[in-house]
Amino acid sequence: MQLTMFSDLGLRLVMRLAAAEEGQRFTARGVAAELNASPAHVAKVVTRLGELGVLVATRGRGGGIRLAEGATGRSLGGLLRALETGEVIDCEAAECPIIPFCRLRGVLAEAQEAFFAHLDGLTVDDLIVREGGGAVPLTLSPSPRGRIR
């Protein structure tokens, strides 16, 4: 299964904020530059993560984005379910002639749920914290493949 770019960017954005130093401030544009992503795409992800209660966004001077209380303890499976809004396969878009006889959509939906269920036991903290409890430093460098759209 391949995650959408939206979900991928959402997870990386949350990880970046979670690995920040205490009190460090972020803007969507600044995080976009750090993650080598489109500012417009990051703004959409920030909006969605705000709707989900993962981020808190404050406008104006002294504003910015930060993780909501308890965000790093959230289930990865739950977060991805909320970010991955589409089905694995879109049979109606393809106008497939075997739809009445096909079981592929159901099988893929079950596989997708098994994927998410595997991630239900993991949290954002599990992605950024070592066994000893110290935060893993994130070294950000420009992507050799260019900007994420």
PDB file of C-alpha atoms in Angstrom:
ATOM      1  CA  MET A   1       0.000   0.000   0.000  1.00  0.00           C
ATOM      2  CA  GLN A   2       1.220   3.470  -0.811  1.00  0.00           C
ATOM      3  CA  LEU A   3       0.199   6.433   1.303  1.00  0.00           C
ATOM      4  CA  THR A   4      -0.986   9.586  -0.365  1.00  0.00           C
ATOM      5  CA  MET A   5       1.443  12.471  -0.427  1.00  0.00           C
ATOM      6  CA  PHE A   6      -1.003  14.298   1.866  1.00  0.00           C
ATOM      7  CA  SER A   7      -0.724  11.632   4.582  1.00  0.00           C
ATOM      8  CA  ASP A   8       3.019  11.328   4.162  1.00  0.00           C
ATOM      9  CA  LEU A   9       3.443  15.058   4.590  1.00  0.00           C
ATOM     10  CA  GLY A  10       1.038  15.062   7.544  1.00  0.00           C
ATOM     11  CA  LEU A  11       3.093  12.449   9.381  1.00  0.00           C
ATOM     12  CA  ARG A  12       6.381  14.195   8.620  1.00  0.00           C
ATOM     13  CA  LEU A  13       4.972  17.540   9.756  1.00  0.00           C
ATOM     14  CA  VAL A  14       3.787  16.066  13.062  1.00  0.00           C
ATOM     15  CA  MET A  15       7.146  14.328  13.563  1.00  0.00           C
ATOM     16  CA  ARG A  16       8.990  17.594  12.888  1.00  0.00           C
ATOM     17  CA  LEU A  17       6.939  19.490  15.432  1.00  0.00           C
ATOM     18  CA  ALA A  18       7.227  16.660  17.958  1.00  0.00           C
ATOM     19  CA  ALA A  19      11.029  16.671  17.697  1.00  0.00           C
ATOM     20  CA  ALA A  20      11.247  20.434  18.249  1.00  0.00           C
ATOM     21  CA  GLU A  21      12.888  22.034  21.223  1.00  0.00           C
ATOM     22  CA  GLU A  22      10.607  23.255  23.986  1.00  0.00           C
ATOM     23  CA  GLY A  23       9.029  26.596  23.045  1.00  0.00           C
ATOM     24  CA  GLN A  24      10.272  26.545  19.456  1.00  0.00           C
ATOM     25  CA  ARG A  25       7.852  28.328  17.132  1.00  0.00           C
ATOM     26  CA  PHE A  26       6.901  27.250  13.649  1.00  0.00           C
ATOM     27  CA  THR A  27       5.047  28.667  10.693  1.00  0.00           C
ATOM     28  CA  ALA A  28       3.520  26.582   7.934  1.00  0.00           C
ATOM     29  CA  ARG A  29       5.836  28.300   5.440  1.00  0.00           C
ATOM     30  CA  GLY A  30       8.891  27.596   7.598  1.00  0.00           C
ATOM     31  CA  VAL A  31       8.020  23.930   8.016  1.00  0.00           C
ATOM     32  CA  ALA A  32       7.368  23.693   4.275  1.00  0.00           C
ATOM     33  CA  ALA A  33      10.881  24.963   3.618  1.00  0.00           C
ATOM     34  CA  GLU A  34      12.380  22.522   6.150  1.00  0.00           C
ATOM     35  CA  LEU A  35      10.481  19.575   4.672  1.00  0.00           C
ATOM     36  CA  ASN A  36      11.173  20.697   1.112  1.00  0.00           C
ATOM     37  CA  ALA A  37       7.446  20.792   0.406  1.00  0.00           C
ATOM     38  CA  SER A  38       5.058  23.175  -1.272  1.00  0.00           C
ATOM     39  CA  PRO A  39       3.809  25.876   1.155  1.00  0.00           C
ATOM     40  CA  ALA A  40       0.309  25.533  -0.305  1.00  0.00           C
ATOM     41  CA  HIS A  41       0.309  21.776   0.306  1.00  0.00           C
ATOM     42  CA  VAL A  42       1.610  22.221   3.857  1.00  0.00           C
ATOM     43  CA  ALA A  43      -1.099  24.818   4.519  1.00  0.00           C
ATOM     44  CA  LYS A  44      -3.770  22.267   3.512  1.00  0.00           C
ATOM     45  CA  VAL A  45      -2.207  19.615   5.730  1.00  0.00           C
ATOM     46  CA  VAL A  46      -2.004  22.076   8.652  1.00  0.00           C
ATOM     47  CA  THR A  47      -5.689  22.893   8.190  1.00  0.00           C
ATOM     48  CA  ARG A  48      -6.665  19.215   8.250  1.00  0.00           C
ATOM     49  CA  LEU A  49      -4.457  18.402  11.250  1.00  0.00           C
ATOM     50  CA  GLY A  50      -6.032  21.372  13.028  1.00  0.00           C
ATOM     51  CA  GLU A  51      -9.514  20.000  12.287  1.00  0.00           C
ATOM     52  CA  LEU A  52      -8.409  16.670  13.742  1.00  0.00           C
ATOM     53  CA  GLY A  53      -7.142  18.337  16.928  1.00  0.00           C
ATOM     54  CA  VAL A  54      -3.534  17.351  16.269  1.00  0.00           C
ATOM     55  CA  LEU A  55      -2.252  20.890  15.704  1.00  0.00           C
ATOM     56  CA  VAL A  56      -3.113  24.277  17.093  1.00  0.00           C
ATOM     57  CA  ALA A  57      -2.725  27.150  14.656  1.00  0.00           C
ATOM     58  CA  THR A  58      -2.683  30.742  15.873  1.00  0.00           C
ATOM     59  CA  ARG A  59      -2.811  33.652  13.452  1.00  0.00           C
ATOM     60  CA  GLY A  60      -1.086  36.975  13.776  1.00  0.00           C
ATOM     61  CA  ARG A  61       2.021  38.232  15.469  1.00  0.00           C
ATOM     62  CA  GLY A  62       3.401  35.660  17.850  1.00  0.00           C
ATOM     63  CA  GLY A  63       1.268  33.010  16.234  1.00  0.00           C
ATOM     64  CA  GLY A  64       2.238  29.881  14.398  1.00  0.00           C
ATOM     65  CA  ILE A  65       1.610  26.177  14.592  1.00  0.00           C
ATOM     66  CA  ARG A  66       2.274  23.769  17.412  1.00  0.00           C
ATOM     67  CA  LEU A  67       1.195  20.314  18.414  1.00  0.00           C
ATOM     68  CA  ALA A  68      -1.950  20.063  20.492  1.00  0.00           C
ATOM     69  CA  GLU A  69      -1.715  18.603  23.976  1.00  0.00           C
ATOM     70  CA  GLY A  70      -1.359  14.828  23.771  1.00  0.00           C
ATOM     71  CA  ALA A  71      -0.844  14.782  19.990  1.00  0.00           C
ATOM     72  CA  THR A  72       2.309  12.667  20.154  1.00  0.00           C
ATOM     73  CA  GLY A  73       0.423   9.952  22.038  1.00  0.00           C
ATOM     74  CA  ARG A  74      -2.150   9.527  19.282  1.00  0.00           C
ATOM     75  CA  SER A  75      -2.378   6.276  17.370  1.00  0.00           C
ATOM     76  CA  LEU A  76      -0.664   6.254  13.986  1.00  0.00           C
ATOM     77  CA  GLY A  77      -3.398   4.009  12.639  1.00  0.00           C
ATOM     78  CA  GLY A  78      -6.097   6.438  13.736  1.00  0.00           C
ATOM     79  CA  LEU A  79      -4.214   9.407  12.354  1.00  0.00           C
ATOM     80  CA  LEU A  80      -3.703   7.719   8.988  1.00  0.00           C
ATOM     81  CA  ARG A  81      -7.356   6.638   8.822  1.00  0.00           C
ATOM     82  CA  ALA A  82      -8.305  10.299   9.205  1.00  0.00           C
ATOM     83  CA  LEU A  83      -5.773  11.512   6.626  1.00  0.00           C
ATOM     84  CA  GLU A  84      -6.319   8.747   4.042  1.00  0.00           C
ATOM     85  CA  THR A  85      -9.861   9.556   3.058  1.00  0.00           C
ATOM     86  CA  GLY A  86     -10.155   7.573  -0.166  1.00  0.00           C
ATOM     87  CA  GLU A  87     -10.427   3.916  -0.957  1.00  0.00           C
ATOM     88  CA  VAL A  88      -7.427   1.922  -2.123  1.00  0.00           C
ATOM     89  CA  ILE A  89      -9.105   1.480  -5.493  1.00  0.00           C
ATOM     90  CA  ASP A  90     -11.749   3.675  -7.097  1.00  0.00           C
ATOM     91  CA  CYS A  91     -13.827   1.364  -9.254  1.00  0.00           C
ATOM     92  CA  GLU A  92     -16.404   3.963 -10.285  1.00  0.00           C
ATOM     93  CA  ALA A  93     -13.752   6.327 -11.681  1.00  0.00           C
ATOM     94  CA  ALA A  94     -12.475   3.595 -13.992  1.00  0.00           C
ATOM     95  CA  GLU A  95     -15.990   2.594 -15.106  1.00  0.00           C
ATOM     96  CA  CYS A  96     -14.876  -0.996 -14.823  1.00  0.00           C
ATOM     97  CA  PRO A  97     -17.128  -3.507 -16.609  1.00  0.00           C
ATOM     98  CA  ILE A  98     -16.525  -6.310 -14.085  1.00  0.00           C
ATOM     99  CA  ILE A  99     -17.752  -4.373 -11.007  1.00  0.00           C
ATOM    100  CA  PRO A 100     -20.815  -6.615 -10.511  1.00  0.00           C
ATOM    101  CA  PHE A 101     -18.596  -9.695 -10.224  1.00  0.00           C
ATOM    102  CA  CYS A 102     -15.413  -8.308  -8.681  1.00  0.00           C
ATOM    103  CA  ARG A 103     -14.323  -8.780  -5.073  1.00  0.00           C
ATOM    104  CA  LEU A 104     -11.074  -6.810  -5.404  1.00  0.00           C
ATOM    105  CA  ARG A 105     -12.428  -3.659  -3.738  1.00  0.00           C
ATOM    106  CA  GLY A 106     -13.464  -5.578  -0.610  1.00  0.00           C
ATOM    107  CA  VAL A 107     -10.220  -7.525  -0.408  1.00  0.00           C
ATOM    108  CA  LEU A 108      -8.147  -4.342  -0.733  1.00  0.00           C
ATOM    109  CA  ALA A 109     -10.275  -2.550   1.868  1.00  0.00           C
ATOM    110  CA  GLU A 110      -9.627  -5.421   4.298  1.00  0.00           C
ATOM    111  CA  ALA A 111      -5.891  -5.251   3.575  1.00  0.00           C
ATOM    112  CA  GLN A 112      -5.914  -1.492   4.128  1.00  0.00           C
ATOM    113  CA  GLU A 113      -7.660  -1.947   7.475  1.00  0.00           C
ATOM    114  CA  ALA A 114      -5.088  -4.592   8.476  1.00  0.00           C
ATOM    115  CA  PHE A 115      -2.355  -2.074   7.622  1.00  0.00           C
ATOM    116  CA  PHE A 116      -4.001   0.581   9.811  1.00  0.00           C
ATOM    117  CA  ALA A 117      -4.663  -1.951  12.592  1.00  0.00           C
ATOM    118  CA  HIS A 118      -0.960  -2.794  12.677  1.00  0.00           C
ATOM    119  CA  LEU A 119      -0.236   0.910  13.212  1.00  0.00           C
ATOM    120  CA  ASP A 120      -2.920   1.308  15.904  1.00  0.00           C
ATOM    121  CA  GLY A 121      -0.460   0.153  18.565  1.00  0.00           C
ATOM    122  CA  LEU A 122       2.117   2.759  17.578  1.00  0.00           C
ATOM    123  CA  THR A 123       2.133   6.464  18.368  1.00  0.00           C
ATOM    124  CA  VAL A 124       3.910   9.522  17.030  1.00  0.00           C
ATOM    125  CA  ASP A 125       6.192   9.231  20.081  1.00  0.00           C
ATOM    126  CA  ASP A 126       7.301   5.826  18.824  1.00  0.00           C
ATOM    127  CA  LEU A 127       8.593   7.487  15.666  1.00  0.00           C
ATOM    128  CA  ILE A 128      10.722  10.102  17.401  1.00  0.00           C
ATOM    129  CA  VAL A 129      11.843   8.636  20.726  1.00  0.00           C
ATOM    130  CA  ARG A 130      14.647   6.132  21.319  1.00  0.00           C
ATOM    131  CA  GLU A 131      14.413   3.327  23.854  1.00  0.00           C
ATOM    132  CA  GLY A 132      16.396   5.379  26.357  1.00  0.00           C
ATOM    133  CA  GLY A 133      13.770   8.105  26.199  1.00  0.00           C
ATOM    134  CA  GLY A 134      15.796  10.790  24.431  1.00  0.00           C
ATOM    135  CA  ALA A 135      14.415  12.524  21.373  1.00  0.00           C
ATOM    136  CA  VAL A 136      15.954  11.524  18.098  1.00  0.00           C
ATOM    137  CA  PRO A 137      17.516  14.606  16.511  1.00  0.00           C
ATOM    138  CA  LEU A 138      16.079  15.242  13.076  1.00  0.00           C
ATOM    139  CA  THR A 139      18.670  16.439  10.612  1.00  0.00           C
ATOM    140  CA  LEU A 140      16.874  18.126   7.788  1.00  0.00           C
ATOM    141  CA  SER A 141      18.577  18.612   4.459  1.00  0.00           C
ATOM    142  CA  PRO A 142      17.221  19.433   1.030  1.00  0.00           C
ATOM    143  CA  SER A 143      15.856  16.464  -0.855  1.00  0.00           C
ATOM    144  CA  PRO A 144      17.961  15.430  -3.833  1.00  0.00           C
ATOM    145  CA  ARG A 145      14.725  14.734  -5.725  1.00  0.00           C
ATOM    146  CA  GLY A 146      13.316  18.234  -5.383  1.00  0.00           C
ATOM    147  CA  ARG A 147      10.287  19.729  -3.721  1.00  0.00           C
ATOM    148  CA  ILE A 148       7.261  17.690  -2.721  1.00  0.00           C
ATOM    149  CA  ARG A 149       4.245  19.038  -4.559  1.00  0.00           C
TER     150      ARG A 149
END
